[in-house]
Amino acid sequence: MRKRPRRSAAYRAEVLAAYLKGTEPAAVVAQRYGLPVSTLYAWTRTQREMSGEPVRRRRRRAGAQRASPTPAPRPSYPPEERRAAVEAYADSELTQQHFARTWGLSTKTLREWLRRYTRGGPKALEPLPPGRKPGDGPVGLPEPVREAVVETKRSFPDFGLRKVRDFLRRARGIAVSPRTIAKTLHAEVEAGRLELPEPPKRRIRVKREIVRRFERSKPRELWQSDITSFLLARSRQTVHLVVFLDDYSRFIVGWALSYQAKSDFVLEALRSAIGRYGAPKEVLTDQGRQYYAWRGKSVFQRFLQQEGIQHVVARAHHPQTVGKCERLWGTIEREFWARRMPQDLEEARERLGHFLAHVNFHRPHQSLGGLTPAERFFGAEDVAKAAIEAGIQRNELLLALGEKPRRPVFLYGQIGDQQVSLHGERGRLVLQTPEGQRTELTMDELGARSAAPEAEQHEEIPHDEEAKHDGAAQHGTSTEVDQHESERGAAGDARAEQDEHGGEPDGEPERAPAAPPSAAREEADALPHDPADGDPGARTLGGDH
């Protein structure tokens, strides 16, 4: 490391004397004496501190004036003078610099007038309306948009900023950023017009292993399943909940709630899901006793083999593999169970059915780009996106004209191989097919009354109604959240500020080829099961148990 050279006091005095004469700039003096400019400035400051006199000097150009503390206001020119200047310049043969100096203008001002006159004519030379100044705060939202933001947050207090944004996009046809939503809610709280729940305490993040994300490319390729438990409010008894969730769409295909978590309890939910939506190719579970047997095959595994479904088993003590189910448990706990506190099992089943239907068909999912699980499960995501964007564009024009935005209405479905769409146009419902067939229905033809209470215009569909699995699937997407469902426990999703994917274990799971259903049934009926035999169709991950 090179040492800094030491300068004598006489050398410093000589350098400072040459600099303080004021005949040469600091850079020239420093270069002549072989010093950095910063060293020369440091020696000057040291001498000033030791002598107590302000030695600091600032060289100004000849004829330069001291800058005033407040700059003079820019002159304002009426449109007539601007037009006269532009026309005089066009008739003259002077350059812009010479002409501006003659008229007492800056070259920049003259150039700006010429540009505006060329683009918009004399009308463009009129002064522009004053805009927002720095520090004036954000531009106020239109009143209908502000009311929609506050209403959504009041109805769903646990919605985060992005969840409010997604809900407004699809349910109200309004595009607003999370930052604007935060400013609007903060202003409402400051004014005392809105009360927000206490935010949850931030948990200390522990550095964990790198989590691998995975997602199947189509619905019904992989279903995840997991079991959790909740506590009833009246009897303080524990009830167990099992769900089967489509990995691609997060659509809850089946669930069951019971006092006991046995194999029959899990098979009941799986049979119901297969009856409604068909069998998946694979089912992913943990190593719970309801799913997996350490020796031989469990009842659940034998059922999967009979149906020709491959069983994928997560490695021990690795809940991240079924992370999508784990994420759903947090949503149910915060947004439904903690708020409604069911008293008994029957009430819990009824209210939970409404909530899970709300999650499937009405709740925007952040990992799905603001779509609902049903839209992705039934292949309606492209149509839903187009309908949402079209509604937002229509409402942008209405807001620009000072009118109240309209709520979007759209429905997409498929009956057999025939696709149909239903959307609203100026107070009418339009039913259309891909072949171009179009049917318009008015509200009077449907028997709807515009002045009727909102509660009378909703029709509840029983959650337990079974759909026949005969190749004709009916599905749809709507933007209205049923108020009856909200009152009966259909609360919104949690503040989903975090990612809603699950983690994948290290390495792809090993799978044994599943036997055909007929062969599997014959083998199960003909051969007794030996508990000592291993299960070739379900291999664990990780090796250590």
Coordinates of C-alpha atoms in Angstrom, one line a residue, residues 138-146:
P138 CA -52.8 12.8 -5.2
V139 CA -55.5 13.6 -7.7
G140 CA -58.9 12.8 -6.2
L141 CA -60.7 9.7 -7.4
P142 CA -64.1 10.0 -9.0
E143 CA -66.8 9.7 -6.3
P144 CA -68.2 6.4 -7.7
V145 CA -64.7 4.8 -7.6
R146 CA -64.0 6.0 -4.1

